[in-house]
Amino acid sequence: MASVNPFNLSDSEEEAERLPNEAADRERSPSDGAPGPPPGNPFCPPADAERPTLLLSGSRTSPSGEGISAAVPSAMVGSGETRVSVDVIAAQLLRDQYILTALEFHTELLEAGRELPRLRDYFSNPGNFERQSGTPPAKDQVVGPGGTLNRAGSISTLDSLDFARYSDDGNRESDERVAVLEFELRKAKETIQALRANLTQAAESEVPSQERKNFKSSPEIQEPIRPLEKRALNFLVNEYLLKNEYKLSSITFSDENDDQDFELWDDVGLNIPKPPGLLQLYRNCGTPLPSPRDTVDVSVGVDFGDLPGNCIAQDTPKKPDLSQQQQTEVVQELEYQIGLLNNEKQSLAEQIKKLQSEIQTLKRTVSSPPLSSLDVGPQNTTNPSCSSTTYTTTTSSVDPPSVPPTDNGQYLDIRGVSEPESSPELPSTEKTSQSHPQSHSKLKSRPPVVFDQPNRKLSPAFQQALLSFCRMCSDSRLGAEVSRLADSEESVMLMLGRCLPHIVPNVLLAKREELIPLILCTACLHPEPKERDQLLHILFNLIKRPDDEQRQMILTGCVAFARHVGPTRVEAELLPQCWEQINHKYPERRLLVAESCGALAPYLPKEIRSSLVLSMLQQMLAEDKADLVREAVVKSLGIIMGYIDDPDKYSQGFELMLLSLGDPSERVVSAVHQVFIPAFAAWTTELGTLHTALIPSLMARIEKLLKQGEHSLDEHKLHVFLSALQSLIPPLFAVVLQNAPFTNRVKLHSDTPTIEVTRFPRPASPLQDVATIIGSREMLSALLLLYDHQLEHEGTTGWDSLLWVVNQLLPQLIEIVGRINVTSSTCVHEFSRFFWRFCRTFGKIFTNTKVKPQFQEILRLSEENVDASAGNGILTKATVPIYATGVLTCYNQEEDRKLLVGFLEDVMTTLSLSHAPLDSLKASFVELGANPVYHELLLTVLWYGVVHTSALVRCTAARMFELVLRGMSEALVDRRAAPALITLCSGPEFSVRISTIPAFGTIMETVTQKELLERVKMQLASFLEDPQYQDQHSLHMEIIRTFGRVGPNAEPRFRDEFVLPHLHKLALANNSQAAESKRIDIATQLFEAYSALSCCFISEEVMVNHFLPGLRCLHSDMEQLSPEHEVILSSMIKECEIKVENRGMADAQGSLSIASSLVGEDAKTKFLSKMGQLTTSGAMLANVFQRKK
């Protein structure tokens, strides 16, 4: 034993060594005179000695290296030596700083019931665990007790300790701190368990012993529930609800018992194990008493008096034969079933008799008024509370008689004699019977209920005292409601009106919409206005923030309520609820108000509809900040406009339309076009003011806007007015059809052809569908046939509405179009879409015979129409692109396409030969080029210009290529555009070649096909390298401008290998330019190009070889020509040089960092592996101090 190191023993070795040592100790203890352990408990240590091997189970080493041998010198010697006392071992452990071993030793002594004062005082003193220094003591350094441990003041500071702050090597302080904290936590839990045990005992003794005796002696009196029993039952009930998927009930139950934690059984406070679940308790303890068939009569031949009192059940007689016992049980089972069937038969026979008597009574239609109170007079003294008392019930005879109620329709007012005034009052049913005669006739035919009269003579006082033992409660509000059941519709309404305010707050929020029909039905039928107001207030406040579905349910109920009660009550009862919530803090509630105004509009008095409701919605539209609320307001305003009939409100409606159109939210504006404008237009159609007031007002505002904005047009306002005008096109066409000369000849036939799907533009909403406005698609189809025939053959004589469109609206629109700025793509697009929808709605015949001639009369394609000097000709205005894109593209037949191609060719030729601005032609190409359908058509027009004899037309065609190439497919570019451009480059005129450069740049910017890019690159290289272009100043200017535009978006390889080197060459050549004007022009364009390209990523090689040298050449020009540019260029050069230097340093550091990262990764891997080992050992060390189970 002396040669064994006890610190290296495994658990199995320690156990193997411990057993023979304990046996030797037991054998020699009598001779040594030392008291041994008790024979019944071999694990209990002696009173004054302890085996040292129990203390040496850790894996620590002494800081001094000498502590162990000095601590237990007698542990390894023979059996004759005296054993070391426990106090000496504890002192030695504390002196040598074996704190954890001493802590475990202290724990084991406590568990054995032998607390040592030295250890108790040491571990109860927090000063022993204060940190003195961050380094472990040296060999020769004397450290006070606990000098290297941290203080753990309480469990609450556990999460505030920074365990990662101290290293895990050296003295392993973190592990020791964790172990100490775990020990304190375990002790605190033991203290809590002890307190719970004390509380349990105190709760058990809460009921006085005298009361407990009374409960035992009187079993009919139930002992009141104790707090611990209540908490335990609450826990089991909640557990049952969760296990059986009653989650909502469980949540409600938990909310009602918020002082209890249902997650932890220990919170119940019982110092006992958790009982089984409710189901198991019911199966084990809740089964009914055994029936008589389970008993066997047994007789024995022993005198009963000779037996002791408690051994009757123990001395059971000899069991009969097994087969005989089985037969007896079968017979008893059958007899029991026969008895049950007989009882059921008798019960059914009684029910049949009662139902037959009720049928006979109903046939006789005999009714008798109920008694106002229970009669307890002298004639009924035999049974005052339930004898000879007729009583009408709430069970209606409408119910099928095959399933009788469980109480046979008998209702009892349990308050009886004490409250006679609480019996149901039935005269009120006469009022409601006037409105519901049929239902009340059925109620009146209900037979009176007569109770059996027992042949007894009991005093009323005695009978009342006898009935008081029934556990009923009529003193509370709910008890009063239960004891006084309703017997008519009005009584039911009164009861619901009283009960619903108490029911609603206790219903889950997610399920409160289930109460909506009940609340509305009660509010509809309740006789008291104050109660109805309260119920409707509950309805609008039923849900704090109702979602879309819940709002729909409430609105549906409100509409049903309004249909039932009429406009007067809607105004008096529902509207005030809306008015109260108009400024509610939750937008969902304000949204409900806005939607309610629209939903209730058909059921309101007309004067209220056009005054109060309109004012409410106008206020919400102007003041509410939520987009959803304003959107709902606009829709409700549209509904109001569909029901309003006061002509004086037209101006207010027009202002509301303009106000809502100017709303910043797109949702609101969309709702205006979908709902409000169609409804407002329908009203103005009935008033006859659509084409006489509404549309002219919008036209006047557009003209006023154009006059005010000759220099800076407010395009947003123009969009607002024009979009409103566009939404009025369908109702305007409906007016034209309904006021046509052929209206009285319309006849609907089954063979009327259906309307083509593409006949009308897609409507923004069903209200903008012409068929909806007219009434039906059949009627519209018949009208369209007559409309086309009238336009084509009979003319427009007498057709006032159409003549107004042709003679007033169209000329005014064309005149407005000629005044807008052609360079504003937004305005051009808006008017183009307007004319497109206008022409498609009014039809192809109308477009060809009425619209196109008016445009063609203005756009006479001759040089007289082009003012070359001022550029003020009509061909230079927006009329050209709007006619081309809004009128000529409405229909896509072959003749229509030919007309469009011819018009564009003529415009291009006329403008080119007149040297006029090309803005109108560019606007046409941009608008058409946005739709890929017209790409082929535009290329056809451009090819006409490519092969034109005039160089001016070819130059124009070359410049138009730049506009149409964006968005064009690469196949089309390769097949048609690129060959046309190369054809233009082969011409003799330098101006035509120069005009193709922007188009080539666009191809380089948008195309990825390598072969095509190489062809374009070769063409541009020929422009730069061919000697014939060396003196072409305009060509160089165009190339530099194109490089600056497409360089940042072009392929990086093209930019690095082609653009930047040629810019460097051009900058270098510009240094030797003799003409100062040309030199400054080139320098300015180079400055713009370099500024754009400086934002791109440029490789170091290109930066050093081309970009920086080009900048320096440009810098030398700007020093002489433009000093303000020279400052900017200097900063650009400096910035580029810094970039180059930083990249060089980064590359050098990168090579070093690669090598260092390899070394660093190796060291990191080793460190983390060591940390993993230390963490594992720390966890094992902490597990030593876990409680032994």
PDB file of N, CA and C in Angstrom, residues 88 153 281 341 429 601 661 737 1033 1071 1187:
ATOM      1  N   VAL A  88      -7.877  16.776  12.317  1.00  0.00           N
ATOM      2  CA  VAL A  88      -6.493  16.922  11.837  1.00  0.00           C
ATOM      3  C   VAL A  88      -6.464  16.904  10.300  1.00  0.00           C
ATOM      4  N   GLY A 153     -21.137  35.643  -3.736  1.00  0.00           N
ATOM      5  CA  GLY A 153     -22.004  36.199  -2.716  1.00  0.00           C
ATOM      6  C   GLY A 153     -23.367  35.564  -2.688  1.00  0.00           C
ATOM      7  N   LEU A 281     -56.432   9.129 -12.143  1.00  0.00           N
ATOM      8  CA  LEU A 281     -57.171   9.239 -10.885  1.00  0.00           C
ATOM      9  C   LEU A 281     -58.627   8.837 -11.057  1.00  0.00           C
ATOM     10  N   LEU A 341     -83.030  -2.817 -19.156  1.00  0.00           N
ATOM     11  CA  LEU A 341     -83.954  -2.692 -20.282  1.00  0.00           C
ATOM     12  C   LEU A 341     -85.374  -2.422 -19.805  1.00  0.00           C
ATOM     13  N   THR A 429     -95.305  40.217 -23.783  1.00  0.00           N
ATOM     14  CA  THR A 429     -95.328  39.494 -25.062  1.00  0.00           C
ATOM     15  C   THR A 429     -96.426  39.976 -25.969  1.00  0.00           C
ATOM     16  N   ALA A 601     -74.616  53.156 -46.264  1.00  0.00           N
ATOM     17  CA  ALA A 601     -75.159  54.238 -47.096  1.00  0.00           C
ATOM     18  C   ALA A 601     -76.528  53.905 -47.685  1.00  0.00           C
ATOM     19  N   LEU A 661     -57.545  62.865 -55.592  1.00  0.00           N
ATOM     20  CA  LEU A 661     -56.586  62.625 -56.673  1.00  0.00           C
ATOM     21  C   LEU A 661     -55.208  63.163 -56.324  1.00  0.00           C
ATOM     22  N   LEU A 737     -73.585  56.383 -76.452  1.00  0.00           N
ATOM     23  CA  LEU A 737     -74.438  55.279 -76.900  1.00  0.00           C
ATOM     24  C   LEU A 737     -75.878  55.462 -76.432  1.00  0.00           C
ATOM     25  N   HIS A1033     -11.778  66.644 -86.568  1.00  0.00           N
ATOM     26  CA  HIS A1033     -11.988  67.104 -85.185  1.00  0.00           C
ATOM     27  C   HIS A1033     -13.352  66.654 -84.633  1.00  0.00           C
ATOM     28  N   ASN A1071      -1.851  67.414 -76.960  1.00  0.00           N
ATOM     29  CA  ASN A1071      -0.815  68.317 -76.461  1.00  0.00           C
ATOM     30  C   ASN A1071      -0.139  69.090 -77.593  1.00  0.00           C
ATOM     31  N   ARG A1187     -24.722  16.126  -6.730  1.00  0.00           N
ATOM     32  CA  ARG A1187     -25.317  15.332  -5.647  1.00  0.00           C
ATOM     33  C   ARG A1187     -25.420  13.872  -6.080  1.00  0.00           C
TER      34      ARG A1187
END
